[in-house]
mmCIF file of C-alpha atoms in Angstrom:
data_model
loop_
_atom_site.group_PDB
_atom_site.id
_atom_site.type_symbol
_atom_site.label_atom_id
_atom_site.label_comp_id
_atom_site.label_asym_id
_atom_site.label_seq_id
_atom_site.Cartn_x
_atom_site.Cartn_y
_atom_site.Cartn_z
ATOM 1 C CA UNK A 198 97.732 120.897 115.134
ATOM 2 C CA UNK A 199 94.008 120.624 115.797
ATOM 3 C CA UNK A 200 94.280 123.220 118.573
ATOM 4 C CA UNK A 201 96.191 125.535 116.255
ATOM 5 C CA UNK A 202 93.556 125.253 113.542
ATOM 6 C CA UNK A 203 90.765 125.823 116.036
ATOM 7 C CA UNK A 204 92.530 128.889 117.431
ATOM 8 C CA UNK A 205 93.079 130.263 113.924
ATOM 9 C CA UNK A 206 89.399 129.764 113.069
ATOM 10 C CA UNK A 207 88.375 131.448 116.318
ATOM 11 C CA UNK A 208 90.627 134.408 115.594
ATOM 12 C CA UNK A 209 89.261 134.692 112.069
ATOM 13 C CA UNK A 210 85.718 134.611 113.424
ATOM 14 C CA UNK A 211 86.480 137.376 115.881
ATOM 15 C CA UNK A 212 88.186 139.656 113.379
ATOM 16 C CA UNK A 213 86.256 142.562 111.924
ATOM 17 C CA UNK A 214 85.554 142.630 108.225
ATOM 18 C CA UNK A 215 87.730 145.007 106.211
ATOM 19 C CA UNK A 216 86.168 146.743 103.232
ATOM 20 C CA UNK A 217 88.524 149.716 102.788
ATOM 21 C CA UNK A 218 87.678 151.669 99.671
ATOM 22 C CA UNK A 219 90.826 152.923 97.995
ATOM 23 C CA UNK A 220 91.633 154.810 94.836
ATOM 24 C CA UNK A 221 91.134 152.387 91.957
ATOM 25 C CA UNK A 222 88.617 150.147 93.710
ATOM 26 C CA UNK A 223 84.995 149.888 92.649
ATOM 27 C CA UNK A 224 82.456 151.917 94.551
ATOM 28 C CA UNK A 225 80.777 149.500 96.973
ATOM 29 C CA UNK A 226 77.062 149.230 97.570
ATOM 30 C CA UNK A 227 75.693 150.229 100.944
ATOM 31 C CA UNK A 228 72.264 150.372 102.539
ATOM 32 C CA UNK A 229 71.641 154.137 102.758
ATOM 33 C CA UNK A 230 67.984 155.060 102.419
ATOM 34 C CA UNK A 231 66.780 157.639 99.945
ATOM 35 C CA UNK A 232 64.306 160.163 101.316
ATOM 36 C CA UNK A 233 60.594 159.599 101.039
ATOM 37 C CA UNK A 234 59.996 156.211 99.506
ATOM 38 C CA UNK A 235 62.257 153.868 101.504
ATOM 39 C CA UNK A 236 64.314 153.117 98.380
ATOM 40 C CA UNK A 237 67.941 152.174 98.884
ATOM 41 C CA UNK A 238 70.799 154.065 97.316
ATOM 42 C CA UNK A 239 72.034 152.336 94.156
ATOM 43 C CA UNK A 240 75.341 153.535 92.717
ATOM 44 C CA UNK A 241 74.660 151.434 89.609
ATOM 45 C CA UNK A 242 72.090 154.049 88.581
ATOM 46 C CA UNK A 243 74.929 156.571 88.148
ATOM 47 C CA UNK A 244 77.062 154.515 85.769
ATOM 48 C CA UNK A 245 78.309 156.695 82.927
ATOM 49 C CA UNK A 246 78.406 159.738 85.197
ATOM 50 C CA UNK A 247 81.153 161.210 87.338
ATOM 51 C CA UNK A 248 79.871 161.046 90.899
ATOM 52 C CA UNK A 249 81.040 162.674 94.101
ATOM 53 C CA UNK A 250 79.977 160.599 97.095
ATOM 54 C CA UNK A 251 80.017 162.927 100.083
ATOM 55 C CA UNK A 252 79.726 161.771 103.696
ATOM 56 C CA UNK A 253 78.439 164.476 106.011
ATOM 57 C CA UNK A 254 76.683 165.115 109.324
ATOM 58 C CA UNK A 255 75.000 168.124 110.910
ATOM 59 C CA UNK A 256 77.421 168.068 113.878
ATOM 60 C CA UNK A 257 80.388 168.465 111.514
ATOM 61 C CA UNK A 258 81.073 172.159 110.717
ATOM 62 C CA UNK A 259 83.453 171.554 107.763
ATOM 63 C CA UNK A 260 80.834 169.247 106.216
ATOM 64 C CA UNK A 261 78.273 172.045 106.319
ATOM 65 C CA UNK A 262 80.839 174.525 105.034
ATOM 66 C CA UNK A 263 81.540 172.350 101.988
ATOM 67 C CA UNK A 264 77.907 171.988 100.955
ATOM 68 C CA UNK A 265 77.387 175.314 99.112
ATOM 69 C CA UNK A 266 80.578 174.680 97.103
ATOM 70 C CA UNK A 267 79.588 171.099 96.257
ATOM 71 C CA UNK A 268 76.103 172.217 95.314
ATOM 72 C CA UNK A 269 77.472 174.991 93.081
ATOM 73 C CA UNK A 270 79.955 172.646 91.389
ATOM 74 C CA UNK A 271 77.223 170.079 90.838
ATOM 75 C CA UNK A 272 74.937 172.623 89.202
ATOM 76 C CA UNK A 273 77.765 173.983 87.037
ATOM 77 C CA UNK A 274 78.799 170.546 85.722
ATOM 78 C CA UNK A 275 75.425 168.782 85.765
ATOM 79 C CA UNK A 276 74.972 169.009 82.005
ATOM 80 C CA UNK A 277 78.437 167.490 81.487
ATOM 81 C CA UNK A 278 77.487 164.359 83.421
ATOM 82 C CA UNK A 279 78.491 165.210 86.976
ATOM 83 C CA UNK A 280 76.365 164.274 89.962
ATOM 84 C CA UNK A 281 76.695 164.458 93.728
ATOM 85 C CA UNK A 282 75.338 161.820 96.095
ATOM 86 C CA UNK A 283 75.482 162.830 99.735
ATOM 87 C CA UNK A 284 75.254 160.286 102.527
ATOM 88 C CA UNK A 285 74.188 161.719 105.851
ATOM 89 C CA UNK A 286 75.415 159.793 108.884
ATOM 90 C CA UNK A 287 73.547 161.590 111.664
ATOM 91 C CA UNK A 288 72.232 159.168 114.256
ATOM 92 C CA UNK A 289 69.023 161.166 114.218
ATOM 93 C CA UNK A 290 67.923 161.628 110.605
ATOM 94 C CA UNK A 291 65.469 164.325 111.728
ATOM 95 C CA UNK A 292 68.439 166.621 112.477
ATOM 96 C CA UNK A 293 69.615 166.264 108.881
ATOM 97 C CA UNK A 294 66.147 166.814 107.454
ATOM 98 C CA UNK A 295 65.751 169.976 109.533
ATOM 99 C CA UNK A 296 69.143 171.232 108.370
ATOM 100 C CA UNK A 297 68.371 170.485 104.723
ATOM 101 C CA UNK A 298 65.073 172.301 105.044
ATOM 102 C CA UNK A 299 66.896 175.414 106.236
ATOM 103 C CA UNK A 300 69.861 174.968 103.833
ATOM 104 C CA UNK A 301 68.528 173.121 100.790
ATOM 105 C CA UNK A 302 70.816 171.500 98.230
ATOM 106 C CA UNK A 303 69.949 170.305 94.740
ATOM 107 C CA UNK A 304 71.655 166.917 94.898
ATOM 108 C CA UNK A 305 70.386 163.629 96.301
ATOM 109 C CA UNK A 306 70.941 162.957 99.976
ATOM 110 C CA UNK A 307 70.689 159.433 101.329
ATOM 111 C CA UNK A 308 70.475 158.691 105.050
ATOM 112 C CA UNK A 309 72.386 156.090 106.972
ATOM 113 C CA UNK A 310 71.797 156.416 110.699
ATOM 114 C CA UNK A 311 73.210 152.933 111.296
ATOM 115 C CA UNK A 312 76.656 153.938 110.028
ATOM 116 C CA UNK A 313 76.882 150.948 107.703
ATOM 117 C CA UNK A 314 77.886 153.022 104.663
ATOM 118 C CA UNK A 315 80.846 154.799 106.295
ATOM 119 C CA UNK A 316 81.867 151.415 107.699
ATOM 120 C CA UNK A 317 81.812 149.877 104.212
ATOM 121 C CA UNK A 318 83.776 152.828 102.761
ATOM 122 C CA UNK A 319 85.967 152.860 105.870
ATOM 123 C CA UNK A 320 85.611 156.606 106.209
ATOM 124 C CA UNK A 321 88.696 158.080 107.846
ATOM 125 C CA UNK A 322 87.493 161.619 108.541
ATOM 126 C CA UNK A 323 84.452 163.850 108.420
ATOM 127 C CA UNK A 324 83.718 165.030 105.819
ATOM 128 C CA UNK A 325 85.038 162.457 103.371
ATOM 129 C CA UNK A 326 84.246 162.504 99.700
ATOM 130 C CA UNK A 327 84.926 159.889 97.041
ATOM 131 C CA UNK A 328 85.190 160.921 93.425
ATOM 132 C CA UNK A 329 83.918 158.098 91.228
ATOM 133 C CA UNK A 330 84.583 157.927 87.484
ATOM 134 C CA UNK A 331 82.168 156.946 84.705
ATOM 135 C CA UNK A 332 83.103 153.268 85.082
ATOM 136 C CA UNK A 333 82.232 153.245 88.771
ATOM 137 C CA UNK A 334 85.810 153.284 90.048
ATOM 138 C CA UNK A 335 86.910 155.496 92.939
ATOM 139 C CA UNK A 336 89.548 157.826 91.530
ATOM 140 C CA UNK A 337 90.140 160.308 94.354
ATOM 141 C CA UNK A 338 89.426 160.493 98.065
ATOM 142 C CA UNK A 339 89.191 163.816 99.894
ATOM 143 C CA UNK A 340 89.471 163.867 103.648
ATOM 144 C CA UNK A 341 88.184 166.949 105.412
ATOM 145 C CA UNK A 342 87.336 170.201 103.678
ATOM 146 C CA UNK A 343 89.068 173.552 103.368
ATOM 147 C CA UNK A 344 88.240 176.354 100.955
ATOM 148 C CA UNK A 345 91.683 175.880 99.417
ATOM 149 C CA UNK A 346 90.628 172.396 98.266
ATOM 150 C CA UNK A 347 88.065 173.792 95.849
ATOM 151 C CA UNK A 348 90.400 174.218 92.870
ATOM 152 C CA UNK A 349 91.841 170.733 93.201
ATOM 153 C CA UNK A 350 88.373 169.155 93.427
ATOM 154 C CA UNK A 351 87.147 171.176 90.440
ATOM 155 C CA UNK A 352 90.184 170.113 88.383
ATOM 156 C CA UNK A 353 89.731 166.451 89.290
ATOM 157 C CA UNK A 354 86.043 166.559 88.352
ATOM 158 C CA UNK A 355 86.852 168.206 85.023
ATOM 159 C CA UNK A 356 89.589 165.672 84.295
ATOM 160 C CA UNK A 357 87.207 162.767 84.899
ATOM 161 C CA UNK A 358 84.465 164.403 82.852
ATOM 162 C CA UNK A 359 86.931 164.736 79.979
ATOM 163 C CA UNK A 360 87.827 161.025 79.956
ATOM 164 C CA UNK B 216 99.664 118.621 146.824
ATOM 165 C CA UNK B 217 97.588 121.486 148.161
ATOM 166 C CA UNK B 218 100.779 123.476 148.750
ATOM 167 C CA UNK B 219 101.792 123.141 145.091
ATOM 168 C CA UNK B 220 98.308 124.050 143.978
ATOM 169 C CA UNK B 221 98.358 127.175 146.137
ATOM 170 C CA UNK B 222 101.784 128.085 144.807
ATOM 171 C CA UNK B 223 100.612 127.784 141.201
ATOM 172 C CA UNK B 224 97.517 129.895 141.893
ATOM 173 C CA UNK B 225 99.612 132.540 143.620
ATOM 174 C CA UNK B 226 101.835 132.719 140.554
ATOM 175 C CA UNK B 227 98.844 133.095 138.290
ATOM 176 C CA UNK B 228 97.190 135.785 140.364
ATOM 177 C CA UNK B 229 99.069 138.692 138.815
ATOM 178 C CA UNK B 230 98.624 137.643 135.157
ATOM 179 C CA UNK B 231 94.922 136.973 135.809
ATOM 180 C CA UNK B 232 94.509 140.395 137.406
ATOM 181 C CA UNK B 233 96.344 142.029 134.516
ATOM 182 C CA UNK B 234 94.152 140.251 131.966
ATOM 183 C CA UNK B 235 91.021 141.236 133.908
ATOM 184 C CA UNK B 236 92.162 144.870 133.930
ATOM 185 C CA UNK B 237 92.796 144.820 130.185
ATOM 186 C CA UNK B 238 89.458 143.167 129.445
ATOM 187 C CA UNK B 239 87.371 145.248 131.847
ATOM 188 C CA UNK B 240 88.672 148.658 130.801
ATOM 189 C CA UNK B 241 86.137 151.104 129.425
ATOM 190 C CA UNK B 242 88.227 152.321 126.508
ATOM 191 C CA UNK B 243 86.848 151.999 123.020
ATOM 192 C CA UNK B 244 87.589 153.579 119.692
ATOM 193 C CA UNK B 245 85.014 155.950 118.229
ATOM 194 C CA UNK B 246 84.761 155.995 114.457
ATOM 195 C CA UNK B 247 84.784 159.408 112.732
ATOM 196 C CA UNK B 248 81.102 159.109 111.818
ATOM 197 C CA UNK B 249 80.104 158.242 115.385
ATOM 198 C CA UNK B 250 81.243 161.491 116.955
ATOM 199 C CA UNK B 251 77.887 163.219 116.920
ATOM 200 C CA UNK B 252 77.419 162.951 120.668
ATOM 201 C CA UNK B 253 81.025 163.919 121.370
ATOM 202 C CA UNK B 254 80.579 166.997 119.193
ATOM 203 C CA UNK B 255 77.807 168.382 121.413
ATOM 204 C CA UNK B 256 78.798 171.528 123.360
ATOM 205 C CA UNK B 257 77.943 169.891 126.695
ATOM 206 C CA UNK B 258 80.533 167.180 125.979
ATOM 207 C CA UNK B 259 83.305 169.742 125.856
ATOM 208 C CA UNK B 260 85.842 169.707 128.689
ATOM 209 C CA UNK B 261 85.221 173.437 129.010
ATOM 210 C CA UNK B 262 81.599 174.021 127.983
ATOM 211 C CA UNK B 263 81.954 177.776 128.327
ATOM 212 C CA UNK B 264 85.352 178.906 126.996
ATOM 213 C CA UNK B 265 84.818 182.557 128.013
ATOM 214 C CA UNK B 266 83.946 181.679 131.590
ATOM 215 C CA UNK B 267 86.869 179.257 131.797
ATOM 216 C CA UNK B 268 89.241 181.947 130.516
ATOM 217 C CA UNK B 269 87.958 184.427 133.092
ATOM 218 C CA UNK B 270 88.277 181.900 135.940
ATOM 219 C CA UNK B 271 91.814 181.030 134.843
ATOM 220 C CA UNK B 272 92.692 184.711 134.849
ATOM 221 C CA UNK B 273 91.331 185.234 138.375
ATOM 222 C CA UNK B 274 93.041 182.073 139.579
ATOM 223 C CA UNK B 275 96.392 183.171 138.111
ATOM 224 C CA UNK B 276 96.052 186.609 139.731
ATOM 225 C CA UNK B 277 95.006 185.406 143.180
ATOM 226 C CA UNK B 278 97.443 182.541 143.448
ATOM 227 C CA UNK B 279 100.359 184.472 141.976
ATOM 228 C CA UNK B 280 101.055 181.401 139.937
ATOM 229 C CA UNK B 281 100.057 180.107 136.626
ATOM 230 C CA UNK B 282 100.272 177.128 134.365
ATOM 231 C CA UNK B 283 98.457 173.914 133.791
ATOM 232 C CA UNK B 284 95.581 175.565 132.022
ATOM 233 C CA UNK B 285 97.211 177.828 129.471
ATOM 234 C CA UNK B 286 96.729 181.020 131.485
ATOM 235 C CA UNK B 287 99.002 183.968 130.797
ATOM 236 C CA UNK B 288 100.337 186.870 132.826
ATOM 237 C CA UNK B 289 102.695 187.405 135.734
ATOM 238 C CA UNK B 290 100.154 187.340 138.539
ATOM 239 C CA UNK B 291 99.297 191.065 138.517
ATOM 240 C CA UNK B 292 95.906 190.482 136.985
ATOM 241 C CA UNK B 293 96.487 193.253 134.500
ATOM 242 C CA UNK B 294 96.516 191.272 131.297
#
């Protein structure tokens, strides 16, 4: 019995933590750094707004392709209470900063070179975006990006803004 | 006594080797957000797709055979 308990404890100790963010779960905190002043990203600051959390990297072509659309949607719906928070997961943050300098966006980009944020969200694909409602609950998860997805994303954002 | 010991060790040799192979293998899973290095052009199996296509074409023509690399044509080198 003692051996069994010890083995179980050992197995538990060796197992990786599971944080999977699913539709309906609260948006978790994660240690992404905001540019400039070493501040950490705080999703609590966006309570009362519909937020699209977008994971992207410079080596991911569909991520870059989605950015003009996301930026346009954000600017269209900003006054209605919509915001976009991008989390860049490049191992070298300089790459992302260079890209953003050449292709600027109007929304906030946080940087997580350690990969802790995608680990916490358990990101399944690049890009991945999480649509969060005004109460801070994840309501939709988009994996990948195709131009055909635009209408669906726009409709989901509008539906959440109307709640 | 030593005979039995040797026998037991001989029986365990294969499972131990198998375990060592499983443990020592270099395979690991790469998370979607960790593929930055893998996405670099130099990490591609065929870093220069045009050159690879041309070489495949020449190979198919000269050898009069094809396959294994997605080459097309009947060996005449005309397509």
